[in-house]
Tab-separated table of C-alpha atoms and ligand atoms in Angstrom:
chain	number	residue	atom	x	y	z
A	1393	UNK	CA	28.869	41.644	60.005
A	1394	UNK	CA	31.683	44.196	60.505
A	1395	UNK	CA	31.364	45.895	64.257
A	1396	UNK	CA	30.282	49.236	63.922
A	1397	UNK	CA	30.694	51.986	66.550
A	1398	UNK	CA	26.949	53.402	67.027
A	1399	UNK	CA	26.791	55.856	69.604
A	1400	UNK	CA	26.455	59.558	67.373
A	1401	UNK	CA	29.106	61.103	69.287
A	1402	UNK	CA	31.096	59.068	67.647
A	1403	UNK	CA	29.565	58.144	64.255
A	1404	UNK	CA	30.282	61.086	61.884
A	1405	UNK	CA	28.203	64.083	62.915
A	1406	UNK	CA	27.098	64.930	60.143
A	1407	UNK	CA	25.047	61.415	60.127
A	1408	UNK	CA	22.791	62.184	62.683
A	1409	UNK	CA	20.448	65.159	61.233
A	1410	UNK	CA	21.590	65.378	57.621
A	1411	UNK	CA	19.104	63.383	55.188
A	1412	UNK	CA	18.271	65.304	52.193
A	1413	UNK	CA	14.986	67.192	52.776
A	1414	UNK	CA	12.619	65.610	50.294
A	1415	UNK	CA	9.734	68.101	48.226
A	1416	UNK	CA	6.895	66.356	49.863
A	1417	UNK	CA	4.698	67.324	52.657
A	1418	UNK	CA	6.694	67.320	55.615
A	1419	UNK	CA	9.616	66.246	53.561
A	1420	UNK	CA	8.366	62.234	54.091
A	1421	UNK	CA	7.794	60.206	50.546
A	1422	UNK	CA	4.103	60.214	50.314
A	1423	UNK	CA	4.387	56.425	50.665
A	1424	UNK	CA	4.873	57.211	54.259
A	1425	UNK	CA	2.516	59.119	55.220
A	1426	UNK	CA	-1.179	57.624	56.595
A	1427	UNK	CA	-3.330	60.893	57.031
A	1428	UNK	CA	-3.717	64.258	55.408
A	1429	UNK	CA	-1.379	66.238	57.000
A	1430	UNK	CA	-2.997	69.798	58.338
A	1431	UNK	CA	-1.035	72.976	59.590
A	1432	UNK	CA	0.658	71.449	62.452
A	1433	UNK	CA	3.051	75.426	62.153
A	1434	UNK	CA	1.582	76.845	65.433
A	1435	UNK	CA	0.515	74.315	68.207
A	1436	UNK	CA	-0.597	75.736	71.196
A	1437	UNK	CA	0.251	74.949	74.253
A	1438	UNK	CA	-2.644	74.222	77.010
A	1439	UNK	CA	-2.808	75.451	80.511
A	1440	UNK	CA	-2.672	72.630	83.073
A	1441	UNK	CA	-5.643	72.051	85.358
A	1442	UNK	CA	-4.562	71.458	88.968
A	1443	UNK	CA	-3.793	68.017	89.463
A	1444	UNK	CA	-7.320	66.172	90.666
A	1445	UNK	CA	-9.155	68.180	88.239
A	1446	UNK	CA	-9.806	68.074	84.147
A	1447	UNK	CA	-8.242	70.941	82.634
A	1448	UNK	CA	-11.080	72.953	80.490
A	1449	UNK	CA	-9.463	71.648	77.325
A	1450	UNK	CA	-10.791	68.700	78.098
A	1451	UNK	CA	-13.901	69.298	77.539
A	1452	UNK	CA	-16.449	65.766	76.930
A	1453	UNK	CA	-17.599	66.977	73.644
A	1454	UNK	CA	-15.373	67.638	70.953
A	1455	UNK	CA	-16.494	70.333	68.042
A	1456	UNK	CA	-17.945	67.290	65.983
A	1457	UNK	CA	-19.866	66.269	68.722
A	1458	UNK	CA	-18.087	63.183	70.197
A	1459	UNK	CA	-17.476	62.370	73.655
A	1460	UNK	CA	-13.613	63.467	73.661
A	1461	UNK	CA	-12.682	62.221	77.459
A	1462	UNK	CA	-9.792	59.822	77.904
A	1463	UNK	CA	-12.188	58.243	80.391
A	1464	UNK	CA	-14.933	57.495	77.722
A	1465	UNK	CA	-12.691	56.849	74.414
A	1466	UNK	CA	-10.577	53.842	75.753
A	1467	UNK	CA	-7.971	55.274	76.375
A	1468	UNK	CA	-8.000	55.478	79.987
A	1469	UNK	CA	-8.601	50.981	79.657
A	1470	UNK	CA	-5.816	51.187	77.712
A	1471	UNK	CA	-3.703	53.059	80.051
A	1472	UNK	CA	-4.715	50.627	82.948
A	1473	UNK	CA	-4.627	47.447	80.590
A	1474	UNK	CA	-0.898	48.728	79.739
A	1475	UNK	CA	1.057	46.426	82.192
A	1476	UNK	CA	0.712	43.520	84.541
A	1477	UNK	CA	-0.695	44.641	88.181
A	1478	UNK	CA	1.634	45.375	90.563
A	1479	UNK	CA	0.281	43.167	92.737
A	1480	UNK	CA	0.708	40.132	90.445
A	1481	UNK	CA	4.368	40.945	89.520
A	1482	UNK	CA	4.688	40.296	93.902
A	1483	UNK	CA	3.129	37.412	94.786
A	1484	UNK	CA	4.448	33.447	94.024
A	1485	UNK	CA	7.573	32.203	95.837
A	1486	UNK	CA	10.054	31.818	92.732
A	1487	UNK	CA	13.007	34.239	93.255
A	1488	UNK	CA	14.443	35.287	89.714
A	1489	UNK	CA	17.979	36.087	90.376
A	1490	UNK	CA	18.094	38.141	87.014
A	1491	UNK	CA	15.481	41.024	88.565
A	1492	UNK	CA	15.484	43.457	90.896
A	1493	UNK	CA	13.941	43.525	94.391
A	1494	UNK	CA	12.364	40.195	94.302
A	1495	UNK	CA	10.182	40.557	91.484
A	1496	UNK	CA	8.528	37.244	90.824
A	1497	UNK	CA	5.408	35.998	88.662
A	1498	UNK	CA	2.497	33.793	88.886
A	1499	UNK	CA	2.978	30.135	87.454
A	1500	UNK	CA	-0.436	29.791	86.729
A	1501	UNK	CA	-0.909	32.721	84.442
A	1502	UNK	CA	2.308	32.316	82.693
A	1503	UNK	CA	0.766	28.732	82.213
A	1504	UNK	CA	-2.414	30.021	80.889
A	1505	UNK	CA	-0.255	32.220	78.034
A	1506	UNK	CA	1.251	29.457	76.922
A	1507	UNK	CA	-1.795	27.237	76.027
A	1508	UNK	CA	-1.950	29.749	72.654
A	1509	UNK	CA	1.596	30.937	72.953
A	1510	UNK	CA	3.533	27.755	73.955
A	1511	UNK	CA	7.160	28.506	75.302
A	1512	UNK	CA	9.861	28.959	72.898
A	1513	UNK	CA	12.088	27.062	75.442
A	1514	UNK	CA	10.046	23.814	75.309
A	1515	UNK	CA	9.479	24.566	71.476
A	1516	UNK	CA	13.439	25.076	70.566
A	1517	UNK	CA	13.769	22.129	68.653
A	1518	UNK	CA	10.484	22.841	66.568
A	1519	UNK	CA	11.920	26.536	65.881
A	1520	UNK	CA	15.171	26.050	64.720
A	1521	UNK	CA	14.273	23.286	62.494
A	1522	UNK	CA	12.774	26.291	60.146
A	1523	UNK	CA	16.122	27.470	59.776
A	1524	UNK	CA	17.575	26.030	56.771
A	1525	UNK	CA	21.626	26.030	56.817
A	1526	UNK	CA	21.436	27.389	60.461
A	1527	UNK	CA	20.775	30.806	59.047
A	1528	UNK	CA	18.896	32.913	61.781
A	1529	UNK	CA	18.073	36.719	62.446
A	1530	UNK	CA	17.703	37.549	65.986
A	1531	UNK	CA	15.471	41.396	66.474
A	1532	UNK	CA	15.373	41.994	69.931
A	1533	UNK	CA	13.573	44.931	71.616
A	1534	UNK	CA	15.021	46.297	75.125
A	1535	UNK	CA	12.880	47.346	77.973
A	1536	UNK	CA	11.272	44.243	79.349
A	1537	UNK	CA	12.628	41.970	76.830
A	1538	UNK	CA	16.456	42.129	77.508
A	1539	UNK	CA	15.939	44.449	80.814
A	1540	UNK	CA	13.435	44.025	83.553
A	1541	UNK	CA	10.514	46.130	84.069
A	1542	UNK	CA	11.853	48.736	86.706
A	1543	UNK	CA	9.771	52.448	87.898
A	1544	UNK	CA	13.065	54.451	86.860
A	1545	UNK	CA	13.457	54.266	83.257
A	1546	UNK	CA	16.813	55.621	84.050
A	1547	UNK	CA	17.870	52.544	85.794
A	1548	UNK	CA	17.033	49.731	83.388
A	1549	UNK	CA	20.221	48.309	82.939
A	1550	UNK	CA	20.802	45.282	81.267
A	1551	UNK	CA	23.064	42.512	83.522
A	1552	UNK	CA	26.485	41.502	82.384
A	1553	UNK	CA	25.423	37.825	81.343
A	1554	UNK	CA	22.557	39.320	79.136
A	1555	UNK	CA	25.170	41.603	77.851
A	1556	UNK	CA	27.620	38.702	76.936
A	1557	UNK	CA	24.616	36.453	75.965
A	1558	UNK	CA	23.985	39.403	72.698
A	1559	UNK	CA	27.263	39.534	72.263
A	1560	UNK	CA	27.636	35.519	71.829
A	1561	UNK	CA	24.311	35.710	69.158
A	1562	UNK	CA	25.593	38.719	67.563
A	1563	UNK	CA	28.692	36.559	66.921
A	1564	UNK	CA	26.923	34.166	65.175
A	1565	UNK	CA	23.822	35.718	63.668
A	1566	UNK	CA	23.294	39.033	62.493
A	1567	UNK	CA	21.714	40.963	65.028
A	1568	UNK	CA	19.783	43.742	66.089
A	1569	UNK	CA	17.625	45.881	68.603
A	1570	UNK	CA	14.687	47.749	68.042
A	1571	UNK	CA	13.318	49.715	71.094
A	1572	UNK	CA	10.895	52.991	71.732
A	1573	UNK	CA	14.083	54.669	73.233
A	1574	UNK	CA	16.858	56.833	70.865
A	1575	UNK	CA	19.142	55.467	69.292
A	1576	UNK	CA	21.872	56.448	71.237
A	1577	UNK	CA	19.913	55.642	74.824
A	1578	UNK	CA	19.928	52.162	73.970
A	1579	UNK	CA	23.394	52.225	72.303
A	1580	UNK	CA	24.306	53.440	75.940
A	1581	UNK	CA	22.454	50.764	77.474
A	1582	UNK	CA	23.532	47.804	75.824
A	1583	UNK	CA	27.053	48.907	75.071
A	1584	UNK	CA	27.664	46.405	72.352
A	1585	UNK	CA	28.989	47.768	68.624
A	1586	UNK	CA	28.881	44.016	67.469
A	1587	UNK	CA	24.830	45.046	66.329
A	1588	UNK	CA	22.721	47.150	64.745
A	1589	UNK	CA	20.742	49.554	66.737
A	1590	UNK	CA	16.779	51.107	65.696
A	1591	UNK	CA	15.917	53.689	67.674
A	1592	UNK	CA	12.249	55.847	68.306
A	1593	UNK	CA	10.236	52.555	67.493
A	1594	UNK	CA	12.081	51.829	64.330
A	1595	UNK	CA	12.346	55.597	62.913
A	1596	UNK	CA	15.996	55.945	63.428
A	1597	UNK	CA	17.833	52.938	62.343
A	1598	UNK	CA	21.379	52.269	61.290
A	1599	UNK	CA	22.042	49.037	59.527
A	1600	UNK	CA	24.685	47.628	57.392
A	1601	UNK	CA	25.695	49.435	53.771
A	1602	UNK	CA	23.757	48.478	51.289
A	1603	UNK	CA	24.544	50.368	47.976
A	1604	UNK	CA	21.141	50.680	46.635
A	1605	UNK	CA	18.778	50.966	49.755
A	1606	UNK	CA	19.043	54.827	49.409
A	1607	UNK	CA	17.603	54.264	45.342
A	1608	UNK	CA	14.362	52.481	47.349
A	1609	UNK	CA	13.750	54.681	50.226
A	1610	UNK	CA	13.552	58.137	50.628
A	1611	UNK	CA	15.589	59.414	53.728
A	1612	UNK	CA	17.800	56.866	53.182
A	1613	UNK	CA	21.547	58.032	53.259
A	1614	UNK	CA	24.913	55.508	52.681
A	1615	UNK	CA	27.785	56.938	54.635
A	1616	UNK	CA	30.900	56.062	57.115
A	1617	UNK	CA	31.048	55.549	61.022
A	1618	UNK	CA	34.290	56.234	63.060
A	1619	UNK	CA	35.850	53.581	62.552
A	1620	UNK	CA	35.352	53.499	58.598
A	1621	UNK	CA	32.667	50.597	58.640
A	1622	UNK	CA	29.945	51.641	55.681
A	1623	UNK	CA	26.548	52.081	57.126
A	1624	UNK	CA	23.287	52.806	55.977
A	1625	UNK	CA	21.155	55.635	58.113
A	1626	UNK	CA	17.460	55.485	57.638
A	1627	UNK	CA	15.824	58.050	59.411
A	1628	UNK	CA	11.712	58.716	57.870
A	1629	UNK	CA	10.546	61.283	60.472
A	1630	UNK	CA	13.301	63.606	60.019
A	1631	UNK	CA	11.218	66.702	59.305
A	1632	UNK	CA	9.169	65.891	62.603
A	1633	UNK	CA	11.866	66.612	64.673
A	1634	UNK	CA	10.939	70.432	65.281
A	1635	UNK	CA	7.121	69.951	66.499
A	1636	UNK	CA	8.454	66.540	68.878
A	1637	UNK	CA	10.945	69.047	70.695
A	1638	UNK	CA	7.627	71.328	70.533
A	1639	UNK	CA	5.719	68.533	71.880
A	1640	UNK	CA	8.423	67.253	74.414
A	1641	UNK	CA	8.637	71.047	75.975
A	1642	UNK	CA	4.768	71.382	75.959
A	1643	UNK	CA	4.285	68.135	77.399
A	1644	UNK	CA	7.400	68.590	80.180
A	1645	UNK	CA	5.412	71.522	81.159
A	1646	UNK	CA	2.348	70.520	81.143
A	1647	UNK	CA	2.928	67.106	83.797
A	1648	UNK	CA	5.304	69.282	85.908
A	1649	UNK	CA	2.288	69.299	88.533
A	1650	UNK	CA	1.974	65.756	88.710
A	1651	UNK	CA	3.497	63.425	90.921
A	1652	UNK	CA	5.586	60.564	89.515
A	1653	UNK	CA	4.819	61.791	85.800
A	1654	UNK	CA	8.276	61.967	83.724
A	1655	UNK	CA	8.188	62.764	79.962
A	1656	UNK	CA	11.370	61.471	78.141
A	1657	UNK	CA	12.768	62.979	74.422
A	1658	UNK	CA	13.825	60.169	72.598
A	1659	UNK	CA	14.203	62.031	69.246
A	1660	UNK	CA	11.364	61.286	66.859
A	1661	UNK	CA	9.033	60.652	69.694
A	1662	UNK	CA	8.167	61.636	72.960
A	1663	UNK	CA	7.207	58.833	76.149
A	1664	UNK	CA	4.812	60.295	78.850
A	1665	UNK	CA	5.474	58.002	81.706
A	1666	UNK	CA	2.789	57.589	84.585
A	1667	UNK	CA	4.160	54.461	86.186
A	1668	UNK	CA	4.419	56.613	89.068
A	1669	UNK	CA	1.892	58.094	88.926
A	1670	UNK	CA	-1.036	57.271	91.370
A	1671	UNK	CA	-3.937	55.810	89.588
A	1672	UNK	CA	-6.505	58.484	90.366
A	1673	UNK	CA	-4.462	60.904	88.193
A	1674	UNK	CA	-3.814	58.746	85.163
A	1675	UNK	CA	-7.405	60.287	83.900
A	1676	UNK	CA	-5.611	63.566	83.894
A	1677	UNK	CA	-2.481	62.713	82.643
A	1678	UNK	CA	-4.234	60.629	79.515
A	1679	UNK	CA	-6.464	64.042	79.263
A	1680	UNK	CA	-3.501	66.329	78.662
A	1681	UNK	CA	-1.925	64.192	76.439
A	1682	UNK	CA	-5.297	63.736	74.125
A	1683	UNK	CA	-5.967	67.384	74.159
A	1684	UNK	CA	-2.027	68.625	73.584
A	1685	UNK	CA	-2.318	65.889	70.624
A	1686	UNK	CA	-5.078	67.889	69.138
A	1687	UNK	CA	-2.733	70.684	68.494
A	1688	UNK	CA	-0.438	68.618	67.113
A	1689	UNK	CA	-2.166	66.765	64.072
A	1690	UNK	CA	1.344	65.494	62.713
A	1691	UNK	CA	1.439	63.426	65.585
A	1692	UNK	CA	-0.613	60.608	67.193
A	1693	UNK	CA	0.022	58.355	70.387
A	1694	UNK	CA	0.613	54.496	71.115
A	1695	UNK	CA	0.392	52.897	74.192
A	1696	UNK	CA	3.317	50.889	76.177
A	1697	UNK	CA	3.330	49.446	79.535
A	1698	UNK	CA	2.578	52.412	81.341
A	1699	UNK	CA	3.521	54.769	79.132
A	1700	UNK	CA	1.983	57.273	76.754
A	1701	UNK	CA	4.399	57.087	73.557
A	1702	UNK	CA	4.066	60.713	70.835
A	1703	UNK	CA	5.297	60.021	67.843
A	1704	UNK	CA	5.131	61.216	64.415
A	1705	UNK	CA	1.691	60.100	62.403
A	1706	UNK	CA	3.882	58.044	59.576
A	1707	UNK	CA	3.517	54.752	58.437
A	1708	UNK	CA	6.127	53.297	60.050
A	1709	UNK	CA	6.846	50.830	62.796
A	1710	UNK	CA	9.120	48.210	64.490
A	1711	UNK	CA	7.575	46.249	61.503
A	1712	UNK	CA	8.962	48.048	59.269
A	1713	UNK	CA	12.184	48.335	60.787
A	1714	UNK	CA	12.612	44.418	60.508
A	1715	UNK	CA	11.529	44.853	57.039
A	1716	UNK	CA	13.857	47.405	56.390
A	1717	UNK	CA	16.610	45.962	58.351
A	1718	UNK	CA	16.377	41.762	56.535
A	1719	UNK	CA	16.764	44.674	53.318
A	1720	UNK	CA	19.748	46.101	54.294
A	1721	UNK	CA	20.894	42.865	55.531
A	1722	UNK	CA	20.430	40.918	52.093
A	1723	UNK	CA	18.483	38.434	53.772
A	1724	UNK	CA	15.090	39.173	52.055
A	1725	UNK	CA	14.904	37.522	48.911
A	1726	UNK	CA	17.043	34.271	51.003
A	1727	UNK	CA	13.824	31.838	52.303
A	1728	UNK	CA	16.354	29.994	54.260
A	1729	UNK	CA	17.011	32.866	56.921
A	1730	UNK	CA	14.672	32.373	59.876
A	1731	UNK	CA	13.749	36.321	61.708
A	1732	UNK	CA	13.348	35.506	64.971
A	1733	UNK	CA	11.626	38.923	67.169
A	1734	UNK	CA	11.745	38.766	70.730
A	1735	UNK	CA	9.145	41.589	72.596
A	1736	UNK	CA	7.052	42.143	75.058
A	1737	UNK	CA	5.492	45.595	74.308
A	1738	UNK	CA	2.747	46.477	72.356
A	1739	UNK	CA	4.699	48.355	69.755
A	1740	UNK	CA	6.216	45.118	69.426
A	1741	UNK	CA	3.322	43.277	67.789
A	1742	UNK	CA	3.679	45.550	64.265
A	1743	UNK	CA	7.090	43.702	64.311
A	1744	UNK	CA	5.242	39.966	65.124
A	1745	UNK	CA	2.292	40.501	62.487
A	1746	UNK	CA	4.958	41.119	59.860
A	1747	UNK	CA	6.523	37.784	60.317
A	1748	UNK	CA	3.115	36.065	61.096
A	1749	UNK	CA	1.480	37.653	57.573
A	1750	UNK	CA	4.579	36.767	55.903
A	1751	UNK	CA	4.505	33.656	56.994
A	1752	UNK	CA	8.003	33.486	57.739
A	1753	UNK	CA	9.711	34.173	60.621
A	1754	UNK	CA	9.074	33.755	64.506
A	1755	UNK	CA	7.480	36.151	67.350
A	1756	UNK	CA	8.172	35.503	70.588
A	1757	UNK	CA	6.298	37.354	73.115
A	1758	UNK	CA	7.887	37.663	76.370
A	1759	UNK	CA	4.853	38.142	79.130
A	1760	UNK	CA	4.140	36.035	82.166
A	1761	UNK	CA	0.232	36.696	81.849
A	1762	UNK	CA	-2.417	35.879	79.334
A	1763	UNK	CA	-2.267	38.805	76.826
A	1764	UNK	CA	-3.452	38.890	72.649
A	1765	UNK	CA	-0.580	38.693	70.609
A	1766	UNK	CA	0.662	37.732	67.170
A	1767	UNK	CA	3.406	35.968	68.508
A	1768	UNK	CA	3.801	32.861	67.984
A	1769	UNK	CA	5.611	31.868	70.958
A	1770	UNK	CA	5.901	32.980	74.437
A	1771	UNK	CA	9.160	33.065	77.237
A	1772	UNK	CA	8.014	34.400	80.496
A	1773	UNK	CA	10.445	37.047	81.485
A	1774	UNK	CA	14.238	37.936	80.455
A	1775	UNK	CA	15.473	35.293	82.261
A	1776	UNK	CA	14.365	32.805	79.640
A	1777	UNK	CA	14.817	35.128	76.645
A	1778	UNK	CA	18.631	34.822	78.005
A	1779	UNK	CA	18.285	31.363	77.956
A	1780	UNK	CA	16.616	31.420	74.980
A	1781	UNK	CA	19.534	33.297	73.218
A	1782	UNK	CA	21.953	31.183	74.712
A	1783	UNK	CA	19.996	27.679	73.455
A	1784	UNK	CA	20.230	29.511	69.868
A	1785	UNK	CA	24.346	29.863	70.407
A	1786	UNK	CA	24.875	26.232	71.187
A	1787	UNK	CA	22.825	25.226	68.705
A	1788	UNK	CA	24.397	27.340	66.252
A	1789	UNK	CA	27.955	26.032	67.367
A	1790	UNK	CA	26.362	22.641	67.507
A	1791	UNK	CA	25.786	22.518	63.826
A	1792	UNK	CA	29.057	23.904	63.088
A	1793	UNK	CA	30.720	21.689	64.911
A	1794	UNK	CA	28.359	18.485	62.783
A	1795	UNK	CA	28.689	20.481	59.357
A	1796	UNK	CA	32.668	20.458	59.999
A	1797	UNK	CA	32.951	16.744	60.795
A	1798	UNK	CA	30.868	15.887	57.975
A	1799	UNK	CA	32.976	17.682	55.508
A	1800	UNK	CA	36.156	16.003	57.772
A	1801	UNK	CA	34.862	12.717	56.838
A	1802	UNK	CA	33.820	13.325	53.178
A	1803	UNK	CA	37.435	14.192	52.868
A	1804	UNK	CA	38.550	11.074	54.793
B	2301	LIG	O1	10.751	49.431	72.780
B	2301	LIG	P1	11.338	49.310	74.127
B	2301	LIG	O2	12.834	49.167	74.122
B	2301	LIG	O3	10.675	48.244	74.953
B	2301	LIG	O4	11.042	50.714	74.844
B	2301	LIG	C1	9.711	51.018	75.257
B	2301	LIG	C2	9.738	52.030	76.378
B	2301	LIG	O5	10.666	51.504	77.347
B	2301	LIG	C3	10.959	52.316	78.473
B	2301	LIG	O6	9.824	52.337	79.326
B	2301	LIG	C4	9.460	51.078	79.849
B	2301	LIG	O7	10.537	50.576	80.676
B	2301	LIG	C5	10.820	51.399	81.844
B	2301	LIG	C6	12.035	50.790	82.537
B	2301	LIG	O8	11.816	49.459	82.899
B	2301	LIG	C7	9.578	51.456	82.744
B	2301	LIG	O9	9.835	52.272	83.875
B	2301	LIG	C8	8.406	52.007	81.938
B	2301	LIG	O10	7.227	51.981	82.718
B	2301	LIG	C9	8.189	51.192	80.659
B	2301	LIG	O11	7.184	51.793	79.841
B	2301	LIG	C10	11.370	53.701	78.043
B	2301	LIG	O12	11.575	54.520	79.165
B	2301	LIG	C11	10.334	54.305	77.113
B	2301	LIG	O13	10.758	55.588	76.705
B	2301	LIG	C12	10.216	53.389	75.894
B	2301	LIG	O14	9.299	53.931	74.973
């Protein structure tokens, strides 16, 4: 894998906003698109109710009928259910030097995860072995996977022996990251051009040229980088990008009165943080959200760990990302390549059900509490998915090293 220089400034500019706009709705390929796109020309924006209170769009009964309160339609659980308890990430004794500020976990939940999701540190051996000829693809999403958790999304940097860790398994598998942030923000974060990089949850990925990806996809376009490498954009939600600056400027507005709330723009979708936030106002941060996505019909929203994520309604994911990238990678049609996706989000599981319906593959969830997943496996924080990467280099350099003195001897 060639290194490729990723960040857009300087990747050819005309790269970054230039795929062909396609004649259907919206300019997606109908194969994309879940739901029957309405008039999503002239959202509205809604007027914020003083923090404490339920603005009036909110009303509990929606024109059908239906209770339409965050508090009643699961979203609110979901927003609570989102990430570990505060309290649980600071209790226990054990001092992980790779966090910040002393954040440790409880040994007894972690242990209760891995009675369905066993550790992929005690399970190496077992994993590997699926990988015929040592042939491995390592997907790797960012926040809470190779950074910690931290409350200023800002500020989740990535350590220098993570950083040289990717490096290492980008050296010796072909590698990538797939995270809810742009492109570029993670580019800027992990700092590495030795990967590929799949930004917005998937929706703006560039992976290696591939001649005839852009004959199977729509919004597929082959092209150059700076530094001459061939590359392969693949951008579906291109025609979105007008209603999520919409979205990101109604929804800026419209949390500007509560405390601790920060909305980011990551391109082809929008993340409402209330981390922040103090719990008795997550109702009406959830609220706004709902009722600003009912103006917006193109768009529908996930849930992270404490965080709302916008995004375009298209039927596409860090799933299909993988998908897309093992495509441009050649490695889909090779049953000896193991995918190995380490995640810890809930956007991450579209990416783990792939592998676990194709029956190929690994999912590693990275949690230190008892969660749902289709993972397979578990590691309890990034301290162990670094140690997890760095098992998967020796071993890698392990077999080299036997392959080389086999063929040494044949010879002899
Ligand atoms: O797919 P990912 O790379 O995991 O990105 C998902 C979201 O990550 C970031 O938010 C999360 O991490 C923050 C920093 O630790 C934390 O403060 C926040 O509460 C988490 O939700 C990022 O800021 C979001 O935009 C991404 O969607």
């Amino acid at each position: 894998m060639g290194p490729m220089d990723l960040n857009s400034s300087h990747v050819s500019p005309v790269l970054t906003d230039s795929v062909p706009v396609n004649k259907s709705r919206l300019g997606i390929h109908s194969s994309l698109l879940t739901y029957s796109q309405q008039d999503s020309s002239s959202p509205h924006s809604a007027a914020p109710a003083p923090a404490g209170k339920l603005p009036r769009t909110g009303s509990r009964k929606s024109a059908a009928g239906s209770i339409d309160d965050v508090r009643f339609n699961g979203w609110l659980d979901a927003m609570k259910a989102s990430s570990p308890p505060r309290k649980k990430l600071l209790k226990g004794s054990m001092i992980n030097a790779l966090l910040p500020s002393n954040i440790e976990y409880d040994n007894e939940d972690y242990h209760i995860l891995t009675v369905d999701y066993p550790s992929a540190l005690e399970c190496f051996e077992k994993i590997v072995e699926r990988a015929k000829n040592n042939k491995v693809a390592v997907f790797l999403d960012y926040d809470g996977t190779l950074s910690p958790i931290v409350d200023d999304p800002d500020c989740a940097f990535m350590s220098e022996p993570m950083r040289e860790t990717v490096r290492s398994v980008a050296r010796c598998f072909p590698t990538a990251i797939i995270s809810g942030r742009s492109r570029d923000q993670v580019y800027d974060l992990v700092k590495l051009t030795e990967l590929y990089y799949a930004g917005s949850h998937g929706m703006d990925i560039i992976g290696p040229f591939r001649h005839n990806m852009s004959n199977k996809l729509p919004n597929c376009v082959n092209s150059t980088d700076h530094q001459g490498n061939q590359i392969t954009l693949f951008q579906p939600a291109t025609q979105f990008l007008p209603i999520i600056d919409e979205v990101f400027r109604t929804l800026v507005e419209i949390t500007k009165d509560i405390s601790g709330a920060k909305v980011e723009n990551h391109k082809f979708c929008v993340s409402v943080h209330y981390r922040n936030v103090q719990e008795n106002n997550w109702t009406i941060i959830g609220q706004r959200v709902h009722d600003i996505l009912k103006k917006f019909p193109g768009l529908r929203s996930t849930h992270g760990r404490k965080v709302l994520e916008v995004r375009p309604v298209i039927d596409w994911n860090k799933g299909k990302a993988v998908e897309f990238l093992m495509e441009s990678l050649d490695l889909n049609d090779n049953d000896d390549v193991l995918p190995i996706y380490i995640g810890d989000d809930k956007t991450d599981e579209d990416a783990f059900k792939i592998l676990r319906e194709s029956n190929r593959g690994c999912g590693i969830l990275v949690s230190s509490v008892k969660k749902e997943s289709n993972a397979s496996y578990s590691l309890r924080d990034p301290n162990e998915v670094m140690e997890f990467l760095q098992l998967l280099v020796r071993w890698k350099e392990r077999e080299e090293t036997n392959h080389f003195n086999k063929q040494i001897k044949v010879k002899v």
